[in-house]
PDB file of N, CA and C in Angstrom:
ATOM      1  N   UNK A  23     132.017 -53.597  65.332  1.00  0.00           N
ATOM      2  CA  UNK A  23     131.875 -52.058  64.705  1.00  0.00           C
ATOM      3  C   UNK A  23     131.517 -52.627  63.220  1.00  0.00           C
ATOM      4  N   UNK A  24     132.602 -53.343  62.766  1.00  0.00           N
ATOM      5  CA  UNK A  24     133.002 -53.279  61.091  1.00  0.00           C
ATOM      6  C   UNK A  24     131.121 -54.175  60.831  1.00  0.00           C
ATOM      7  N   UNK A  25     130.683 -54.849  61.636  1.00  0.00           N
ATOM      8  CA  UNK A  25     129.726 -55.568  60.892  1.00  0.00           C
ATOM      9  C   UNK A  25     128.740 -54.929  61.045  1.00  0.00           C
ATOM     10  N   UNK A  26     128.378 -54.039  61.881  1.00  0.00           N
ATOM     11  CA  UNK A  26     127.033 -53.192  61.983  1.00  0.00           C
ATOM     12  C   UNK A  26     127.191 -52.115  60.787  1.00  0.00           C
ATOM     13  N   UNK A  27     128.436 -51.915  60.632  1.00  0.00           N
ATOM     14  CA  UNK A  27     128.734 -50.533  59.021  1.00  0.00           C
ATOM     15  C   UNK A  27     128.323 -51.454  58.163  1.00  0.00           C
ATOM     16  N   UNK A  28     128.640 -52.552  57.825  1.00  0.00           N
ATOM     17  CA  UNK A  28     128.084 -53.552  56.742  1.00  0.00           C
ATOM     18  C   UNK A  28     126.891 -53.813  56.614  1.00  0.00           C
ATOM     19  N   UNK A  29     126.349 -53.983  57.662  1.00  0.00           N
ATOM     20  CA  UNK A  29     124.913 -54.398  57.701  1.00  0.00           C
ATOM     21  C   UNK A  29     123.962 -53.317  57.186  1.00  0.00           C
ATOM     22  N   UNK A  30     124.440 -52.180  57.874  1.00  0.00           N
ATOM     23  CA  UNK A  30     123.764 -50.670  57.623  1.00  0.00           C
ATOM     24  C   UNK A  30     123.823 -50.687  56.215  1.00  0.00           C
ATOM     25  N   UNK A  31     124.710 -50.899  55.460  1.00  0.00           N
ATOM     26  CA  UNK A  31     124.704 -50.808  54.112  1.00  0.00           C
ATOM     27  C   UNK A  31     124.189 -51.890  52.866  1.00  0.00           C
ATOM     28  N   UNK A  32     124.288 -52.794  53.983  1.00  0.00           N
ATOM     29  CA  UNK A  32     123.122 -53.973  53.123  1.00  0.00           C
ATOM     30  C   UNK A  32     121.564 -53.640  53.234  1.00  0.00           C
ATOM     31  N   UNK A  33     121.169 -53.173  54.240  1.00  0.00           N
ATOM     32  CA  UNK A  33     119.983 -52.619  54.754  1.00  0.00           C
ATOM     33  C   UNK A  33     119.710 -51.401  53.473  1.00  0.00           C
ATOM     34  N   UNK A  34     120.537 -50.414  53.297  1.00  0.00           N
ATOM     35  CA  UNK A  34     120.512 -49.270  52.723  1.00  0.00           C
ATOM     36  C   UNK A  34     120.201 -49.939  51.093  1.00  0.00           C
ATOM     37  N   UNK A  35     121.120 -50.630  50.701  1.00  0.00           N
ATOM     38  CA  UNK A  35     121.142 -51.438  49.077  1.00  0.00           C
ATOM     39  C   UNK A  35     120.009 -52.033  48.992  1.00  0.00           C
ATOM     40  N   UNK A  36     119.132 -52.928  49.753  1.00  0.00           N
ATOM     41  CA  UNK A  36     117.976 -53.765  49.757  1.00  0.00           C
ATOM     42  C   UNK A  36     116.640 -52.066  49.631  1.00  0.00           C
ATOM     43  N   UNK A  37     116.723 -51.476  50.621  1.00  0.00           N
ATOM     44  CA  UNK A  37     116.056 -50.268  50.263  1.00  0.00           C
ATOM     45  C   UNK A  37     116.168 -49.915  48.791  1.00  0.00           C
ATOM     46  N   UNK A  38     117.353 -49.369  48.301  1.00  0.00           N
ATOM     47  CA  UNK A  38     117.439 -49.099  47.020  1.00  0.00           C
ATOM     48  C   UNK A  38     116.804 -49.489  46.227  1.00  0.00           C
ATOM     49  N   UNK A  39     116.931 -51.028  45.888  1.00  0.00           N
ATOM     50  CA  UNK A  39     116.591 -52.197  45.162  1.00  0.00           C
ATOM     51  C   UNK A  39     115.095 -51.704  45.152  1.00  0.00           C
ATOM     52  N   UNK A  40     114.577 -51.901  46.352  1.00  0.00           N
ATOM     53  CA  UNK A  40     113.437 -52.071  46.426  1.00  0.00           C
ATOM     54  C   UNK A  40     112.431 -50.676  45.944  1.00  0.00           C
ATOM     55  N   UNK A  41     113.165 -49.654  46.210  1.00  0.00           N
ATOM     56  CA  UNK A  41     112.248 -48.084  45.533  1.00  0.00           C
ATOM     57  C   UNK A  41     112.749 -48.596  44.145  1.00  0.00           C
ATOM     58  N   UNK A  42     113.495 -48.882  43.298  1.00  0.00           N
ATOM     59  CA  UNK A  42     113.687 -48.988  42.133  1.00  0.00           C
ATOM     60  C   UNK A  42     112.640 -49.941  41.426  1.00  0.00           C
ATOM     61  N   UNK A  43     112.331 -51.228  42.562  1.00  0.00           N
ATOM     62  CA  UNK A  43     111.355 -51.987  41.900  1.00  0.00           C
ATOM     63  C   UNK A  43     110.181 -51.611  42.015  1.00  0.00           C
ATOM     64  N   UNK A  44     109.715 -50.853  42.834  1.00  0.00           N
ATOM     65  CA  UNK A  44     108.624 -50.094  42.988  1.00  0.00           C
ATOM     66  C   UNK A  44     108.585 -49.049  42.076  1.00  0.00           C
ATOM     67  N   UNK A  45     109.398 -47.923  41.782  1.00  0.00           N
ATOM     68  CA  UNK A  45     109.069 -47.213  40.919  1.00  0.00           C
ATOM     69  C   UNK A  45     109.042 -47.658  39.062  1.00  0.00           C
ATOM     70  N   UNK A  46     109.857 -49.034  39.237  1.00  0.00           N
ATOM     71  CA  UNK A  46     109.347 -49.325  37.479  1.00  0.00           C
ATOM     72  C   UNK A  46     107.955 -49.927  37.670  1.00  0.00           C
ATOM     73  N   UNK A  47     107.413 -50.684  38.736  1.00  0.00           N
ATOM     74  CA  UNK A  47     106.359 -51.236  38.471  1.00  0.00           C
ATOM     75  C   UNK A  47     105.279 -50.045  38.623  1.00  0.00           C
ATOM     76  N   UNK A  48     105.194 -48.829  39.301  1.00  0.00           N
ATOM     77  CA  UNK A  48     104.669 -47.599  39.344  1.00  0.00           C
ATOM     78  C   UNK A  48     104.558 -47.394  37.817  1.00  0.00           C
ATOM     79  N   UNK A  49     105.638 -47.314  36.684  1.00  0.00           N
ATOM     80  CA  UNK A  49     105.604 -46.539  35.554  1.00  0.00           C
ATOM     81  C   UNK A  49     104.943 -48.090  34.732  1.00  0.00           C
ATOM     82  N   UNK A  50     104.954 -49.060  35.086  1.00  0.00           N
ATOM     83  CA  UNK A  50     104.371 -50.179  34.018  1.00  0.00           C
ATOM     84  C   UNK A  50     102.757 -50.248  34.396  1.00  0.00           C
ATOM     85  N   UNK A  51     102.309 -49.828  35.539  1.00  0.00           N
ATOM     86  CA  UNK A  51     101.172 -50.051  35.908  1.00  0.00           C
ATOM     87  C   UNK A  51     100.275 -48.537  35.763  1.00  0.00           C
ATOM     88  N   UNK A  52     101.067 -47.377  35.210  1.00  0.00           N
ATOM     89  CA  UNK A  52     100.456 -46.265  34.871  1.00  0.00           C
ATOM     90  C   UNK A  52     100.228 -46.308  33.371  1.00  0.00           C
ATOM     91  N   UNK A  53     101.373 -46.821  32.763  1.00  0.00           N
ATOM     92  CA  UNK A  53     101.200 -47.064  31.114  1.00  0.00           C
ATOM     93  C   UNK A  53     100.370 -47.831  30.816  1.00  0.00           C
ATOM     94  N   UNK A  54     100.290 -49.356  31.333  1.00  0.00           N
ATOM     95  CA  UNK A  54      98.733 -49.718  31.172  1.00  0.00           C
ATOM     96  C   UNK A  54      97.514 -49.317  31.556  1.00  0.00           C
ATOM     97  N   UNK A  55      97.324 -48.598  32.805  1.00  0.00           N
ATOM     98  CA  UNK A  55      96.266 -47.708  32.635  1.00  0.00           C
ATOM     99  C   UNK A  55      95.779 -46.392  32.084  1.00  0.00           C
ATOM    100  N   UNK A  56      97.168 -46.163  31.351  1.00  0.00           N
ATOM    101  CA  UNK A  56      96.543 -44.788  30.346  1.00  0.00           C
ATOM    102  C   UNK A  56      96.029 -45.361  28.889  1.00  0.00           C
ATOM    103  N   UNK A  57      96.269 -46.811  28.961  1.00  0.00           N
ATOM    104  CA  UNK A  57      95.884 -47.016  27.451  1.00  0.00           C
ATOM    105  C   UNK A  57      94.653 -48.145  27.720  1.00  0.00           C
ATOM    106  N   UNK A  58      94.434 -48.777  28.651  1.00  0.00           N
ATOM    107  CA  UNK A  58      93.185 -49.507  28.993  1.00  0.00           C
ATOM    108  C   UNK A  58      92.731 -49.776  30.382  1.00  0.00           C
ATOM    109  N   UNK A  59      91.356 -50.775  30.255  1.00  0.00           N
ATOM    110  CA  UNK A  59      90.824 -50.578  31.707  1.00  0.00           C
ATOM    111  C   UNK A  59      91.498 -51.981  32.348  1.00  0.00           C
ATOM    112  N   UNK A  60      92.026 -51.491  33.511  1.00  0.00           N
ATOM    113  CA  UNK A  60      92.510 -52.677  34.380  1.00  0.00           C
ATOM    114  C   UNK A  60      91.680 -52.969  35.777  1.00  0.00           C
ATOM    115  N   UNK A  61      91.863 -54.066  35.923  1.00  0.00           N
ATOM    116  CA  UNK A  61      91.850 -54.643  37.072  1.00  0.00           C
ATOM    117  C   UNK A  61      92.792 -54.830  38.408  1.00  0.00           C
ATOM    118  N   UNK A  62      92.274 -54.467  39.356  1.00  0.00           N
ATOM    119  CA  UNK A  62      93.982 -53.840  40.425  1.00  0.00           C
ATOM    120  C   UNK A  62      93.273 -54.851  41.677  1.00  0.00           C
ATOM    121  N   UNK A  63      94.012 -55.596  42.226  1.00  0.00           N
ATOM    122  CA  UNK A  63      93.569 -56.356  43.447  1.00  0.00           C
ATOM    123  C   UNK A  63      94.423 -55.670  44.651  1.00  0.00           C
ATOM    124  N   UNK A  64      94.065 -55.362  45.450  1.00  0.00           N
ATOM    125  CA  UNK A  64      95.250 -54.811  46.628  1.00  0.00           C
ATOM    126  C   UNK A  64      94.793 -54.912  48.224  1.00  0.00           C
ATOM    127  N   UNK A  65      95.429 -54.681  48.798  1.00  0.00           N
ATOM    128  CA  UNK A  65      95.067 -54.886  50.409  1.00  0.00           C
ATOM    129  C   UNK A  65      95.284 -53.496  50.751  1.00  0.00           C
ATOM    130  N   UNK A  66      94.082 -52.964  51.014  1.00  0.00           N
ATOM    131  CA  UNK A  66      93.709 -51.680  51.298  1.00  0.00           C
ATOM    132  C   UNK A  66      94.263 -51.209  53.247  1.00  0.00           C
ATOM    133  N   UNK A  67      94.667 -50.167  53.239  1.00  0.00           N
ATOM    134  CA  UNK A  67      95.299 -49.768  54.451  1.00  0.00           C
ATOM    135  C   UNK A  67      94.687 -50.311  55.811  1.00  0.00           C
ATOM    136  N   UNK A  68      93.231 -50.358  55.458  1.00  0.00           N
ATOM    137  CA  UNK A  68      92.713 -50.981  57.038  1.00  0.00           C
ATOM    138  C   UNK A  68      92.763 -52.421  56.969  1.00  0.00           C
ATOM    139  N   UNK A  69      93.261 -53.541  55.761  1.00  0.00           N
ATOM    140  CA  UNK A  69      93.961 -54.988  55.734  1.00  0.00           C
ATOM    141  C   UNK A  69      92.667 -55.327  54.731  1.00  0.00           C
ATOM    142  N   UNK A  70      91.375 -54.736  54.122  1.00  0.00           N
ATOM    143  CA  UNK A  70      90.903 -55.637  53.725  1.00  0.00           C
ATOM    144  C   UNK A  70      91.315 -55.610  52.370  1.00  0.00           C
ATOM    145  N   UNK A  71      91.096 -56.438  51.419  1.00  0.00           N
ATOM    146  CA  UNK A  71      91.580 -56.536  50.162  1.00  0.00           C
ATOM    147  C   UNK A  71      90.361 -55.888  49.454  1.00  0.00           C
ATOM    148  N   UNK A  72      90.568 -55.563  48.224  1.00  0.00           N
ATOM    149  CA  UNK A  72      89.872 -54.742  47.167  1.00  0.00           C
ATOM    150  C   UNK A  72      90.093 -55.085  45.827  1.00  0.00           C
ATOM    151  N   UNK A  73      89.285 -55.454  44.973  1.00  0.00           N
ATOM    152  CA  UNK A  73      89.686 -55.057  43.744  1.00  0.00           C
ATOM    153  C   UNK A  73      88.561 -54.563  42.988  1.00  0.00           C
ATOM    154  N   UNK A  74      89.573 -53.227  41.860  1.00  0.00           N
ATOM    155  CA  UNK A  74      88.962 -52.572  41.452  1.00  0.00           C
ATOM    156  C   UNK A  74      89.039 -52.486  39.926  1.00  0.00           C
ATOM    157  N   UNK A  75      87.875 -52.051  39.468  1.00  0.00           N
ATOM    158  CA  UNK A  75      87.948 -51.864  37.609  1.00  0.00           C
ATOM    159  C   UNK A  75      88.460 -50.325  37.393  1.00  0.00           C
ATOM    160  N   UNK A  76      89.380 -50.118  36.864  1.00  0.00           N
ATOM    161  CA  UNK A  76      89.994 -48.923  36.910  1.00  0.00           C
ATOM    162  C   UNK A  76      90.754 -48.421  35.972  1.00  0.00           C
ATOM    163  N   UNK A  77      91.129 -46.892  35.306  1.00  0.00           N
ATOM    164  CA  UNK A  77      91.663 -46.766  34.417  1.00  0.00           C
ATOM    165  C   UNK A  77      92.236 -45.176  34.117  1.00  0.00           C
ATOM    166  N   UNK A  78      93.417 -44.667  33.541  1.00  0.00           N
ATOM    167  CA  UNK A  78      93.531 -43.137  33.218  1.00  0.00           C
ATOM    168  C   UNK A  78      93.469 -43.051  31.901  1.00  0.00           C
ATOM    169  N   UNK A  79      92.657 -43.770  31.703  1.00  0.00           N
ATOM    170  CA  UNK A  79      92.263 -43.105  29.918  1.00  0.00           C
ATOM    171  C   UNK A  79      91.780 -41.806  29.738  1.00  0.00           C
ATOM    172  N   UNK A  80      92.085 -40.880  29.197  1.00  0.00           N
ATOM    173  CA  UNK A  80      91.301 -39.576  29.081  1.00  0.00           C
ATOM    174  C   UNK A  80      90.010 -39.388  28.828  1.00  0.00           C
ATOM    175  N   UNK A  81      89.725 -40.628  27.801  1.00  0.00           N
ATOM    176  CA  UNK A  81      88.344 -40.757  27.033  1.00  0.00           C
ATOM    177  C   UNK A  81      87.341 -41.113  28.238  1.00  0.00           C
ATOM    178  N   UNK A  82      87.828 -42.008  29.182  1.00  0.00           N
ATOM    179  CA  UNK A  82      87.065 -42.213  30.305  1.00  0.00           C
ATOM    180  C   UNK A  82      86.862 -41.426  31.858  1.00  0.00           C
ATOM    181  N   UNK A  83      87.256 -40.687  31.426  1.00  0.00           N
ATOM    182  CA  UNK A  83      87.525 -39.817  32.687  1.00  0.00           C
ATOM    183  C   UNK A  83      86.727 -38.532  32.524  1.00  0.00           C
ATOM    184  N   UNK A  84      85.528 -38.246  33.376  1.00  0.00           N
ATOM    185  CA  UNK A  84      84.916 -36.510  32.805  1.00  0.00           C
ATOM    186  C   UNK A  84      85.675 -35.798  32.842  1.00  0.00           C
ATOM    187  N   UNK A  85      84.982 -34.540  32.593  1.00  0.00           N
ATOM    188  CA  UNK A  85      85.745 -33.362  32.402  1.00  0.00           C
ATOM    189  C   UNK A  85      86.189 -32.671  33.742  1.00  0.00           C
ATOM    190  N   UNK A  86      86.856 -32.110  34.084  1.00  0.00           N
ATOM    191  CA  UNK A  86      87.306 -31.451  35.365  1.00  0.00           C
ATOM    192  C   UNK A  86      86.134 -30.271  35.744  1.00  0.00           C
ATOM    193  N   UNK A  87      85.784 -30.483  37.172  1.00  0.00           N
ATOM    194  CA  UNK A  87      84.952 -29.129  37.239  1.00  0.00           C
ATOM    195  C   UNK A  87      85.409 -28.518  38.603  1.00  0.00           C
ATOM    196  N   UNK A  88      84.727 -27.677  39.224  1.00  0.00           N
ATOM    197  CA  UNK A  88      84.979 -26.908  40.389  1.00  0.00           C
ATOM    198  C   UNK A  88      84.642 -27.483  41.467  1.00  0.00           C
ATOM    199  N   UNK A  89      83.455 -28.566  41.124  1.00  0.00           N
ATOM    200  CA  UNK A  89      83.157 -29.556  42.817  1.00  0.00           C
ATOM    201  C   UNK A  89      84.093 -30.554  42.751  1.00  0.00           C
ATOM    202  N   UNK A  90      85.108 -31.129  41.652  1.00  0.00           N
ATOM    203  CA  UNK A  90      85.747 -32.309  41.598  1.00  0.00           C
ATOM    204  C   UNK A  90      87.033 -31.862  41.314  1.00  0.00           C
ATOM    205  N   UNK A  91      88.259 -31.246  42.197  1.00  0.00           N
ATOM    206  CA  UNK A  91      89.441 -30.359  41.966  1.00  0.00           C
ATOM    207  C   UNK A  91      90.295 -31.587  41.950  1.00  0.00           C
ATOM    208  N   UNK A  92      89.834 -33.263  42.150  1.00  0.00           N
ATOM    209  CA  UNK A  92      91.034 -33.971  42.022  1.00  0.00           C
ATOM    210  C   UNK A  92      90.980 -34.485  40.687  1.00  0.00           C
ATOM    211  N   UNK A  93      90.156 -34.220  39.620  1.00  0.00           N
ATOM    212  CA  UNK A  93      90.052 -34.288  38.297  1.00  0.00           C
ATOM    213  C   UNK A  93      90.918 -33.371  37.479  1.00  0.00           C
ATOM    214  N   UNK A  94      91.044 -32.452  37.857  1.00  0.00           N
ATOM    215  CA  UNK A  94      92.164 -30.791  37.267  1.00  0.00           C
ATOM    216  C   UNK A  94      93.579 -31.771  37.148  1.00  0.00           C
ATOM    217  N   UNK A  95      94.202 -31.057  36.049  1.00  0.00           N
ATOM    218  CA  UNK A  95      95.112 -31.369  35.869  1.00  0.00           C
ATOM    219  C   UNK A  95      96.051 -30.406  36.521  1.00  0.00           C
ATOM    220  N   UNK A  96      96.990 -30.575  37.665  1.00  0.00           N
ATOM    221  CA  UNK A  96      98.356 -29.960  38.004  1.00  0.00           C
ATOM    222  C   UNK A  96      99.381 -30.231  38.095  1.00  0.00           C
ATOM    223  N   UNK A  97     100.050 -29.689  38.888  1.00  0.00           N
ATOM    224  CA  UNK A  97     101.435 -30.084  38.517  1.00  0.00           C
ATOM    225  C   UNK A  97     102.257 -30.411  40.120  1.00  0.00           C
ATOM    226  N   UNK A  98     102.163 -31.429  40.347  1.00  0.00           N
ATOM    227  CA  UNK A  98     102.295 -32.330  41.769  1.00  0.00           C
ATOM    228  C   UNK A  98     103.940 -32.593  41.712  1.00  0.00           C
ATOM    229  N   UNK A  99     104.517 -33.059  42.864  1.00  0.00           N
ATOM    230  CA  UNK A  99     105.359 -33.388  43.051  1.00  0.00           C
ATOM    231  C   UNK A  99     105.308 -35.155  42.827  1.00  0.00           C
ATOM    232  N   UNK A 100     105.991 -35.779  41.672  1.00  0.00           N
ATOM    233  CA  UNK A 100     105.926 -37.389  41.423  1.00  0.00           C
ATOM    234  C   UNK A 100     105.777 -38.216  42.971  1.00  0.00           C
ATOM    235  N   UNK A 101     104.726 -38.911  43.077  1.00  0.00           N
ATOM    236  CA  UNK A 101     104.600 -40.072  44.545  1.00  0.00           C
ATOM    237  C   UNK A 101     104.817 -41.304  43.794  1.00  0.00           C
ATOM    238  N   UNK A 102     105.589 -42.117  43.562  1.00  0.00           N
ATOM    239  CA  UNK A 102     105.580 -43.364  43.135  1.00  0.00           C
ATOM    240  C   UNK A 102     104.977 -44.473  43.788  1.00  0.00           C
ATOM    241  N   UNK A 103     104.858 -43.814  44.921  1.00  0.00           N
ATOM    242  CA  UNK A 103     104.258 -44.926  46.006  1.00  0.00           C
ATOM    243  C   UNK A 103     102.731 -45.403  45.966  1.00  0.00           C
ATOM    244  N   UNK A 104     101.595 -44.257  45.498  1.00  0.00           N
ATOM    245  CA  UNK A 104     100.475 -44.155  45.408  1.00  0.00           C
ATOM    246  C   UNK A 104     100.197 -43.932  44.027  1.00  0.00           C
ATOM    247  N   UNK A 105      98.968 -44.529  43.492  1.00  0.00           N
ATOM    248  CA  UNK A 105      98.830 -44.424  42.202  1.00  0.00           C
ATOM    249  C   UNK A 105      97.243 -43.949  42.082  1.00  0.00           C
ATOM    250  N   UNK A 106      96.879 -42.853  41.723  1.00  0.00           N
ATOM    251  CA  UNK A 106      95.693 -42.863  41.494  1.00  0.00           C
ATOM    252  C   UNK A 106      94.969 -42.729  40.419  1.00  0.00           C
ATOM    253  N   UNK A 107      93.562 -43.096  40.421  1.00  0.00           N
ATOM    254  CA  UNK A 107      93.076 -43.848  39.152  1.00  0.00           C
ATOM    255  C   UNK A 107      91.594 -43.600  38.973  1.00  0.00           C
ATOM    256  N   UNK A 108      90.814 -43.787  37.740  1.00  0.00           N
ATOM    257  CA  UNK A 108      89.462 -43.492  37.827  1.00  0.00           C
ATOM    258  C   UNK A 108      88.822 -44.721  38.113  1.00  0.00           C
ATOM    259  N   UNK A 109      87.986 -45.063  39.062  1.00  0.00           N
ATOM    260  CA  UNK A 109      87.245 -46.157  39.366  1.00  0.00           C
ATOM    261  C   UNK A 109      86.026 -46.611  38.412  1.00  0.00           C
ATOM    262  N   UNK A 110      85.961 -46.915  37.702  1.00  0.00           N
ATOM    263  CA  UNK A 110      85.232 -47.082  36.504  1.00  0.00           C
ATOM    264  C   UNK A 110      83.519 -47.527  37.335  1.00  0.00           C
ATOM    265  N   UNK A 111      83.498 -48.049  38.258  1.00  0.00           N
ATOM    266  CA  UNK A 111      82.296 -48.687  38.637  1.00  0.00           C
ATOM    267  C   UNK A 111      81.866 -47.744  39.941  1.00  0.00           C
ATOM    268  N   UNK A 112      82.620 -47.196  40.893  1.00  0.00           N
ATOM    269  CA  UNK A 112      82.204 -46.073  41.459  1.00  0.00           C
ATOM    270  C   UNK A 112      82.354 -44.709  40.872  1.00  0.00           C
ATOM    271  N   UNK A 113      82.843 -44.562  39.794  1.00  0.00           N
ATOM    272  CA  UNK A 113      82.776 -43.381  38.918  1.00  0.00           C
ATOM    273  C   UNK A 113      83.274 -42.049  39.728  1.00  0.00           C
ATOM    274  N   UNK A 114      84.596 -42.276  40.165  1.00  0.00           N
ATOM    275  CA  UNK A 114      85.264 -41.449  41.161  1.00  0.00           C
ATOM    276  C   UNK A 114      87.136 -41.379  41.241  1.00  0.00           C
ATOM    277  N   UNK A 115      87.416 -40.583  41.502  1.00  0.00           N
ATOM    278  CA  UNK A 115      89.044 -40.957  41.759  1.00  0.00           C
ATOM    279  C   UNK A 115      89.190 -41.913  43.320  1.00  0.00           C
ATOM    280  N   UNK A 116      89.861 -42.606  43.148  1.00  0.00           N
ATOM    281  CA  UNK A 116      90.433 -43.601  44.300  1.00  0.00           C
ATOM    282  C   UNK A 116      91.985 -43.734  43.928  1.00  0.00           C
ATOM    283  N   UNK A 117      92.813 -44.469  45.018  1.00  0.00           N
ATOM    284  CA  UNK A 117      94.087 -44.550  44.666  1.00  0.00           C
ATOM    285  C   UNK A 117      94.565 -45.704  45.183  1.00  0.00           C
ATOM    286  N   UNK A 118      95.798 -46.510  45.019  1.00  0.00           N
ATOM    287  CA  UNK A 118      96.048 -47.417  45.811  1.00  0.00           C
ATOM    288  C   UNK A 118      97.572 -47.515  45.785  1.00  0.00           C
ATOM    289  N   UNK A 119      98.128 -48.046  46.828  1.00  0.00           N
ATOM    290  CA  UNK A 119      99.708 -48.333  46.934  1.00  0.00           C
ATOM    291  C   UNK A 119     100.406 -49.370  46.385  1.00  0.00           C
ATOM    292  N   UNK A 120     101.113 -48.898  45.395  1.00  0.00           N
ATOM    293  CA  UNK A 120     101.946 -49.830  44.808  1.00  0.00           C
ATOM    294  C   UNK A 120     102.118 -50.851  45.204  1.00  0.00           C
ATOM    295  N   UNK A 121     103.120 -51.046  46.374  1.00  0.00           N
ATOM    296  CA  UNK A 121     103.256 -51.953  47.621  1.00  0.00           C
ATOM    297  C   UNK A 121     102.262 -53.116  47.810  1.00  0.00           C
ATOM    298  N   UNK A 122     100.886 -52.673  47.809  1.00  0.00           N
ATOM    299  CA  UNK A 122      99.913 -53.194  48.465  1.00  0.00           C
ATOM    300  C   UNK A 122      99.261 -54.204  47.216  1.00  0.00           C
ATOM    301  N   UNK A 123      99.363 -54.262  45.874  1.00  0.00           N
ATOM    302  CA  UNK A 123      98.950 -54.637  45.012  1.00  0.00           C
ATOM    303  C   UNK A 123      99.407 -56.233  44.839  1.00  0.00           C
ATOM    304  N   UNK A 124      98.226 -56.994  44.959  1.00  0.00           N
ATOM    305  CA  UNK A 124      98.729 -58.358  44.689  1.00  0.00           C
ATOM    306  C   UNK A 124      98.289 -58.876  43.379  1.00  0.00           C
ATOM    307  N   UNK A 125      97.633 -58.264  42.635  1.00  0.00           N
ATOM    308  CA  UNK A 125      97.262 -58.493  41.430  1.00  0.00           C
ATOM    309  C   UNK A 125      96.924 -57.703  40.341  1.00  0.00           C
ATOM    310  N   UNK A 126      97.333 -57.477  39.338  1.00  0.00           N
ATOM    311  CA  UNK A 126      97.131 -56.640  38.336  1.00  0.00           C
ATOM    312  C   UNK A 126      96.999 -56.738  36.713  1.00  0.00           C
ATOM    313  N   UNK A 127      95.786 -56.925  36.435  1.00  0.00           N
ATOM    314  CA  UNK A 127      95.896 -57.465  35.068  1.00  0.00           C
ATOM    315  C   UNK A 127      95.143 -56.402  33.925  1.00  0.00           C
ATOM    316  N   UNK A 128      95.061 -56.596  32.697  1.00  0.00           N
ATOM    317  CA  UNK A 128      94.282 -55.584  31.789  1.00  0.00           C
ATOM    318  C   UNK A 128      92.923 -56.358  31.944  1.00  0.00           C
ATOM    319  N   UNK A 129      91.903 -55.354  31.749  1.00  0.00           N
ATOM    320  CA  UNK A 129      90.506 -56.008  32.193  1.00  0.00           C
ATOM    321  C   UNK A 129      89.906 -56.476  30.891  1.00  0.00           C
TER     322      UNK A 129
END
C-alpha cells in the first residue's frame, strides 16, 4: 500500500514538472512570436506533420472585423497548452499544441 502512495506522488510530481515546462515553452514561443516571424513544425491532431510560418506581431495581423471574431481582442482564460497564431501564408488564425511542437525557429 505504501508503494502505491509513493508511486502516485511521483506521477503527480512528474505531471507538475511537465506543466511547468509547457508553461515556460508557451511563454518563450509567445514572446518570440510577438517580436518576429517564426517557423513552427508540429504534429497535427491527425498525426500529420505541418510547418507553419506565423507571428503575433500586431503590424502583421489585419484589423478585427465582424466577419472574423477570432481576431478581436477578448478576455479569455489563459490556456498554455494551445497557442493561437496568425498564419502568414494562409492569412488566417491557426493554432498548435505546445506539446506537439517538434521544431521552433525565428524565420
